[in-house]
PDB file of N, CA and C and ligand atoms in Angstrom:
ATOM      1  N   UNK L 854      11.243   1.345 -11.279  1.00 90.00           N
ATOM      2  CA  UNK L 854      10.977   1.227  -9.843  1.00 90.00           C
ATOM      3  C   UNK L 854      11.464  -0.134  -9.367  1.00 90.00           C
ATOM      4  N   UNK L 855      12.220  -0.146  -8.266  1.00 93.00           N
ATOM      5  CA  UNK L 855      12.789  -1.386  -7.772  1.00 93.00           C
ATOM      6  C   UNK L 855      12.259  -1.691  -6.377  1.00 93.00           C
ATOM      7  N   UNK L 856      11.899  -2.942  -6.140  1.00 94.00           N
ATOM      8  CA  UNK L 856      11.348  -3.345  -4.851  1.00 94.00           C
ATOM      9  C   UNK L 856      12.401  -3.224  -3.744  1.00 94.00           C
ATOM     10  N   UNK L 857      12.028  -2.572  -2.617  1.00 92.00           N
ATOM     11  CA  UNK L 857      12.962  -2.417  -1.499  1.00 92.00           C
ATOM     12  C   UNK L 857      13.216  -3.724  -0.759  1.00 92.00           C
ATOM     13  N   UNK L 858      12.359  -4.691  -0.960  1.00 94.00           N
ATOM     14  CA  UNK L 858      12.508  -5.966  -0.238  1.00 94.00           C
ATOM     15  C   UNK L 858      13.346  -6.965  -1.018  1.00 94.00           C
ATOM     16  N   UNK L 859      13.009  -7.145  -2.299  1.00 97.00           N
ATOM     17  CA  UNK L 859      13.690  -8.198  -3.068  1.00 97.00           C
ATOM     18  C   UNK L 859      14.402  -7.641  -4.293  1.00 97.00           C
ATOM     19  N   UNK L 860      14.353  -6.296  -4.454  1.00 96.00           N
ATOM     20  CA  UNK L 860      14.971  -5.609  -5.591  1.00 96.00           C
ATOM     21  C   UNK L 860      14.382  -6.074  -6.920  1.00 96.00           C
ATOM     22  N   UNK L 861      13.194  -6.659  -6.865  1.00 96.00           N
ATOM     23  CA  UNK L 861      12.539  -7.088  -8.091  1.00 96.00           C
ATOM     24  C   UNK L 861      11.894  -5.927  -8.819  1.00 96.00           C
ATOM     25  N   UNK L 862      11.336  -6.208  -9.967  1.00 96.00           N
ATOM     26  CA  UNK L 862      10.686  -5.175 -10.757  1.00 96.00           C
ATOM     27  C   UNK L 862       9.293  -4.898 -10.211  1.00 96.00           C
ATOM     28  N   UNK L 863       8.911  -3.609 -10.166  1.00 95.00           N
ATOM     29  CA  UNK L 863       7.604  -3.241  -9.651  1.00 95.00           C
ATOM     30  C   UNK L 863       6.758  -2.634 -10.755  1.00 95.00           C
ATOM     31  N   UNK L 864       5.438  -2.903 -10.692  1.00 95.00           N
ATOM     32  CA  UNK L 864       4.525  -2.360 -11.694  1.00 95.00           C
ATOM     33  C   UNK L 864       3.584  -1.354 -11.048  1.00 95.00           C
ATOM     34  N   UNK L 865       3.218  -0.325 -11.801  1.00 94.00           N
ATOM     35  CA  UNK L 865       2.329   0.722 -11.311  1.00 94.00           C
ATOM     36  C   UNK L 865       0.893   0.310 -11.575  1.00 94.00           C
ATOM     37  N   UNK L 866       0.097   0.161 -10.510  1.00 91.00           N
ATOM     38  CA  UNK L 866      -1.244  -0.368 -10.658  1.00 91.00           C
ATOM     39  C   UNK L 866      -2.249   0.384  -9.799  1.00 91.00           C
ATOM     40  N   UNK L 867      -3.531   0.188 -10.105  1.00 88.00           N
ATOM     41  CA  UNK L 867      -4.581   0.750  -9.277  1.00 88.00           C
ATOM     42  C   UNK L 867      -5.022  -0.291  -8.252  1.00 88.00           C
ATOM     43  N   UNK L 868      -5.205   0.150  -7.001  1.00 81.00           N
ATOM     44  CA  UNK L 868      -5.618  -0.754  -5.943  1.00 81.00           C
ATOM     45  C   UNK L 868      -6.946  -0.315  -5.357  1.00 81.00           C
ATOM     46  N   UNK L 869      -7.672  -1.283  -4.831  1.00 80.00           N
ATOM     47  CA  UNK L 869      -8.920  -0.981  -4.139  1.00 80.00           C
ATOM     48  C   UNK L 869      -8.668  -1.075  -2.642  1.00 80.00           C
ATOM     49  N   UNK L 870      -9.209  -0.125  -1.895  1.00 71.00           N
ATOM     50  CA  UNK L 870      -8.950  -0.096  -0.465  1.00 71.00           C
ATOM     51  C   UNK L 870     -10.228   0.247   0.288  1.00 71.00           C
ATOM     52  N   UNK L 871     -10.263  -0.090   1.542  1.00 70.00           N
ATOM     53  CA  UNK L 871     -11.380   0.349   2.375  1.00 70.00           C
ATOM     54  C   UNK L 871     -11.286   1.850   2.586  1.00 70.00           C
ATOM     55  N   UNK L 872     -12.447   2.490   2.740  1.00 69.00           N
ATOM     56  CA  UNK L 872     -12.446   3.927   2.943  1.00 69.00           C
ATOM     57  C   UNK L 872     -11.855   4.255   4.309  1.00 69.00           C
ATOM     58  N   UNK L 873     -10.901   5.162   4.315  1.00 66.00           N
ATOM     59  CA  UNK L 873     -10.262   5.527   5.576  1.00 66.00           C
ATOM     60  C   UNK L 873     -10.390   7.036   5.795  1.00 66.00           C
ATOM     61  N   UNK L 874      -9.570   7.576   6.651  1.00 72.00           N
ATOM     62  CA  UNK L 874      -9.650   8.992   6.987  1.00 72.00           C
ATOM     63  C   UNK L 874      -9.428   9.899   5.792  1.00 72.00           C
ATOM     64  N   UNK L 875      -8.747   9.409   4.799  1.00 68.00           N
ATOM     65  CA  UNK L 875      -8.476  10.230   3.632  1.00 68.00           C
ATOM     66  C   UNK L 875      -9.666  10.250   2.676  1.00 68.00           C
ATOM     67  N   UNK L 876     -10.593   9.288   2.845  1.00 72.00           N
ATOM     68  CA  UNK L 876     -11.751   9.241   1.975  1.00 72.00           C
ATOM     69  C   UNK L 876     -11.485   8.574   0.648  1.00 72.00           C
ATOM     70  N   UNK L 877     -10.302   8.044   0.491  1.00 65.00           N
ATOM     71  CA  UNK L 877      -9.956   7.405  -0.774  1.00 65.00           C
ATOM     72  C   UNK L 877     -10.305   5.927  -0.746  1.00 65.00           C
ATOM     73  N   UNK L 878     -10.928   5.468  -1.789  1.00 75.00           N
ATOM     74  CA  UNK L 878     -11.238   4.047  -1.894  1.00 75.00           C
ATOM     75  C   UNK L 878     -10.291   3.396  -2.897  1.00 75.00           C
ATOM     76  N   UNK L 879     -10.002   4.145  -3.954  1.00 79.00           N
ATOM     77  CA  UNK L 879      -9.068   3.638  -4.943  1.00 79.00           C
ATOM     78  C   UNK L 879      -7.801   4.482  -4.900  1.00 79.00           C
ATOM     79  N   UNK L 880      -6.707   3.822  -5.132  1.00 79.00           N
ATOM     80  CA  UNK L 880      -5.451   4.569  -5.174  1.00 79.00           C
ATOM     81  C   UNK L 880      -4.479   3.856  -6.101  1.00 79.00           C
ATOM     82  N   UNK L 881      -3.485   4.587  -6.522  1.00 86.00           N
ATOM     83  CA  UNK L 881      -2.460   4.011  -7.375  1.00 86.00           C
ATOM     84  C   UNK L 881      -1.184   3.798  -6.581  1.00 86.00           C
ATOM     85  N   UNK L 882      -0.505   2.753  -6.899  1.00 90.00           N
ATOM     86  CA  UNK L 882       0.742   2.486  -6.201  1.00 90.00           C
ATOM     87  C   UNK L 882       1.586   1.474  -6.959  1.00 90.00           C
ATOM     88  N   UNK L 883       2.712   1.180  -6.347  1.00 92.00           N
ATOM     89  CA  UNK L 883       3.634   0.233  -6.968  1.00 92.00           C
ATOM     90  C   UNK L 883       3.494  -1.130  -6.307  1.00 92.00           C
ATOM     91  N   UNK L 884       3.405  -2.180  -7.134  1.00 94.00           N
ATOM     92  CA  UNK L 884       3.356  -3.538  -6.613  1.00 94.00           C
ATOM     93  C   UNK L 884       4.482  -4.363  -7.202  1.00 94.00           C
ATOM     94  N   UNK L 885       5.178  -5.053  -6.327  1.00 96.00           N
ATOM     95  CA  UNK L 885       6.278  -5.899  -6.781  1.00 96.00           C
ATOM     96  C   UNK L 885       5.714  -7.150  -7.437  1.00 96.00           C
ATOM     97  N   UNK L 886       6.172  -7.431  -8.630  1.00 96.00           N
ATOM     98  CA  UNK L 886       5.660  -8.606  -9.338  1.00 96.00           C
ATOM     99  C   UNK L 886       6.342  -9.876  -8.845  1.00 96.00           C
ATOM    100  N   UNK L 887       7.349  -9.740  -8.010  1.00 96.00           N
ATOM    101  CA  UNK L 887       8.064 -10.907  -7.489  1.00 96.00           C
ATOM    102  C   UNK L 887       7.533 -11.316  -6.121  1.00 96.00           C
ATOM    103  N   UNK L 888       7.548 -10.388  -5.143  1.00 96.00           N
ATOM    104  CA  UNK L 888       7.192 -10.760  -3.771  1.00 96.00           C
ATOM    105  C   UNK L 888       5.851 -10.163  -3.336  1.00 96.00           C
ATOM    106  N   UNK L 889       5.277  -9.266  -4.132  1.00 94.00           N
ATOM    107  CA  UNK L 889       3.967  -8.729  -3.801  1.00 94.00           C
ATOM    108  C   UNK L 889       3.996  -7.506  -2.899  1.00 94.00           C
ATOM    109  N   UNK L 890       5.168  -6.973  -2.601  1.00 93.00           N
ATOM    110  CA  UNK L 890       5.271  -5.762  -1.803  1.00 93.00           C
ATOM    111  C   UNK L 890       4.519  -4.627  -2.483  1.00 93.00           C
ATOM    112  N   UNK L 891       3.777  -3.853  -1.693  1.00 90.00           N
ATOM    113  CA  UNK L 891       3.022  -2.734  -2.249  1.00 90.00           C
ATOM    114  C   UNK L 891       3.509  -1.423  -1.651  1.00 90.00           C
ATOM    115  N   UNK L 892       3.778  -0.465  -2.512  1.00 89.00           N
ATOM    116  CA  UNK L 892       4.176   0.864  -2.070  1.00 89.00           C
ATOM    117  C   UNK L 892       3.225   1.890  -2.649  1.00 89.00           C
ATOM    118  N   UNK L 893       2.701   2.760  -1.812  1.00 78.00           N
ATOM    119  CA  UNK L 893       1.846   3.844  -2.292  1.00 78.00           C
ATOM    120  C   UNK L 893       1.908   4.987  -1.294  1.00 78.00           C
ATOM    121  N   UNK L 894       1.441   6.176  -1.691  1.00 70.00           N
ATOM    122  CA  UNK L 894       1.535   7.358  -0.813  1.00 70.00           C
ATOM    123  C   UNK L 894       0.842   7.142   0.525  1.00 70.00           C
ATOM    124  N   UNK L 895      -0.277   6.418   0.543  1.00 68.00           N
ATOM    125  CA  UNK L 895      -1.002   6.185   1.791  1.00 68.00           C
ATOM    126  C   UNK L 895      -0.174   5.336   2.744  1.00 68.00           C
ATOM    127  N   UNK L 896       0.388   4.280   2.224  1.00 64.00           N
ATOM    128  CA  UNK L 896       1.213   3.407   3.058  1.00 64.00           C
ATOM    129  C   UNK L 896       2.428   4.165   3.566  1.00 64.00           C
ATOM    130  N   UNK L 897       3.032   4.927   2.707  1.00 65.00           N
ATOM    131  CA  UNK L 897       4.227   5.658   3.113  1.00 65.00           C
ATOM    132  C   UNK L 897       3.911   6.654   4.216  1.00 65.00           C
ATOM    133  N   UNK L 898       2.748   7.348   4.126  1.00 73.00           N
ATOM    134  CA  UNK L 898       2.378   8.315   5.151  1.00 73.00           C
ATOM    135  C   UNK L 898       1.989   7.611   6.443  1.00 73.00           C
ATOM    136  N   UNK L 899       1.343   6.439   6.318  1.00 71.00           N
ATOM    137  CA  UNK L 899       0.970   5.685   7.512  1.00 71.00           C
ATOM    138  C   UNK L 899       2.202   5.179   8.245  1.00 71.00           C
ATOM    139  N   UNK L 900       3.197   4.804   7.503  1.00 66.00           N
ATOM    140  CA  UNK L 900       4.415   4.306   8.120  1.00 66.00           C
ATOM    141  C   UNK L 900       5.112   5.410   8.902  1.00 66.00           C
ATOM    142  N   UNK L 901       4.881   6.647   8.504  1.00 65.00           N
ATOM    143  CA  UNK L 901       5.488   7.763   9.222  1.00 65.00           C
ATOM    144  C   UNK L 901       4.728   8.077  10.503  1.00 65.00           C
ATOM    145  N   UNK L 902       3.385   7.964  10.451  1.00 60.00           N
ATOM    146  CA  UNK L 902       2.561   8.437  11.560  1.00 60.00           C
ATOM    147  C   UNK L 902       2.123   7.319  12.509  1.00 60.00           C
ATOM    148  N   UNK L 903       2.239   6.073  12.076  1.00 54.00           N
ATOM    149  CA  UNK L 903       1.779   4.975  12.924  1.00 54.00           C
ATOM    150  C   UNK L 903       2.916   3.994  13.152  1.00 54.00           C
ATOM    151  N   UNK L 904       2.886   3.377  14.301  1.00 53.00           N
ATOM    152  CA  UNK L 904       3.983   2.482  14.672  1.00 53.00           C
ATOM    153  C   UNK L 904       3.904   1.155  13.929  1.00 53.00           C
ATOM    154  N   UNK L 905       2.693   0.620  13.811  1.00 55.00           N
ATOM    155  CA  UNK L 905       2.540  -0.704  13.229  1.00 55.00           C
ATOM    156  C   UNK L 905       2.892  -0.703  11.740  1.00 55.00           C
ATOM    157  N   UNK L 906       3.673  -1.660  11.322  1.00 55.00           N
ATOM    158  CA  UNK L 906       4.002  -1.772   9.904  1.00 55.00           C
ATOM    159  C   UNK L 906       2.807  -2.265   9.107  1.00 55.00           C
ATOM    160  N   UNK L 907       2.703  -1.794   7.889  1.00 55.00           N
ATOM    161  CA  UNK L 907       1.594  -2.189   7.036  1.00 55.00           C
ATOM    162  C   UNK L 907       2.172  -2.837   5.785  1.00 55.00           C
ATOM    163  N   UNK L 908       1.894  -4.093   5.638  1.00 59.00           N
ATOM    164  CA  UNK L 908       2.492  -4.805   4.516  1.00 59.00           C
ATOM    165  C   UNK L 908       1.419  -5.503   3.695  1.00 59.00           C
ATOM    166  N   UNK L 909       1.360  -5.123   2.430  1.00 59.00           N
ATOM    167  CA  UNK L 909       0.535  -5.808   1.453  1.00 59.00           C
ATOM    168  C   UNK L 909      -0.859  -6.175   1.912  1.00 59.00           C
ATOM    169  N   UNK L 910      -1.163  -7.443   1.948  1.00 55.00           N
ATOM    170  CA  UNK L 910      -2.533  -7.920   2.143  1.00 55.00           C
ATOM    171  C   UNK L 910      -3.074  -7.649   3.537  1.00 55.00           C
ATOM    172  N   UNK L 911      -2.254  -7.265   4.482  1.00 54.00           N
ATOM    173  CA  UNK L 911      -2.741  -7.007   5.832  1.00 54.00           C
ATOM    174  C   UNK L 911      -3.320  -5.612   5.992  1.00 54.00           C
ATOM    175  N   UNK L 912      -3.213  -4.796   4.964  1.00 57.00           N
ATOM    176  CA  UNK L 912      -3.528  -3.387   5.138  1.00 57.00           C
ATOM    177  C   UNK L 912      -5.025  -3.104   5.309  1.00 57.00           C
ATOM    178  N   UNK L 913      -5.896  -4.033   4.952  1.00 59.00           N
ATOM    179  CA  UNK L 913      -7.333  -3.809   5.128  1.00 59.00           C
ATOM    180  C   UNK L 913      -7.710  -3.717   6.605  1.00 59.00           C
ATOM    181  N   UNK L 914      -6.846  -4.194   7.473  1.00 57.00           N
ATOM    182  CA  UNK L 914      -7.081  -4.087   8.908  1.00 57.00           C
ATOM    183  C   UNK L 914      -7.128  -2.615   9.313  1.00 57.00           C
ATOM    184  N   UNK L 915      -6.531  -1.772   8.499  1.00 59.00           N
ATOM    185  CA  UNK L 915      -6.495  -0.343   8.780  1.00 59.00           C
ATOM    186  C   UNK L 915      -7.889   0.262   8.923  1.00 59.00           C
ATOM    187  N   UNK L 916      -8.900  -0.295   8.243  1.00 59.00           N
ATOM    188  CA  UNK L 916     -10.228   0.300   8.244  1.00 59.00           C
ATOM    189  C   UNK L 916     -10.860   0.235   9.636  1.00 59.00           C
ATOM    190  N   UNK L 917     -11.160   1.378  10.192  1.00 61.00           N
ATOM    191  CA  UNK L 917     -11.727   1.416  11.536  1.00 61.00           C
ATOM    192  C   UNK L 917     -13.183   1.867  11.518  1.00 61.00           C
ATOM    193  N   UNK L 918     -13.706   2.260  10.338  1.00 59.00           N
ATOM    194  CA  UNK L 918     -15.064   2.757  10.318  1.00 59.00           C
ATOM    195  C   UNK L 918     -15.914   1.905   9.384  1.00 59.00           C
TER     196      UNK L 918
HETATM  197 ZN1   ZN F1809       9.716  -7.570  -4.115  1.00 80.32          ZN
END
């Protein structure tokens, strides 16, 4: 897996997240070991349905409940 931002190597890890509409608190995704970019199915789906970009550490703002 290659990072789309810096083309660095990415590792597959478990992440902790605030509970959202999907009801998931934990999820697995790819994290860049160089720049910290995070890719996961939730982020990818949010990027399709919502205008605001969601990048790494800012994603906890997503929690509305
Ligand atoms: Zn990167």
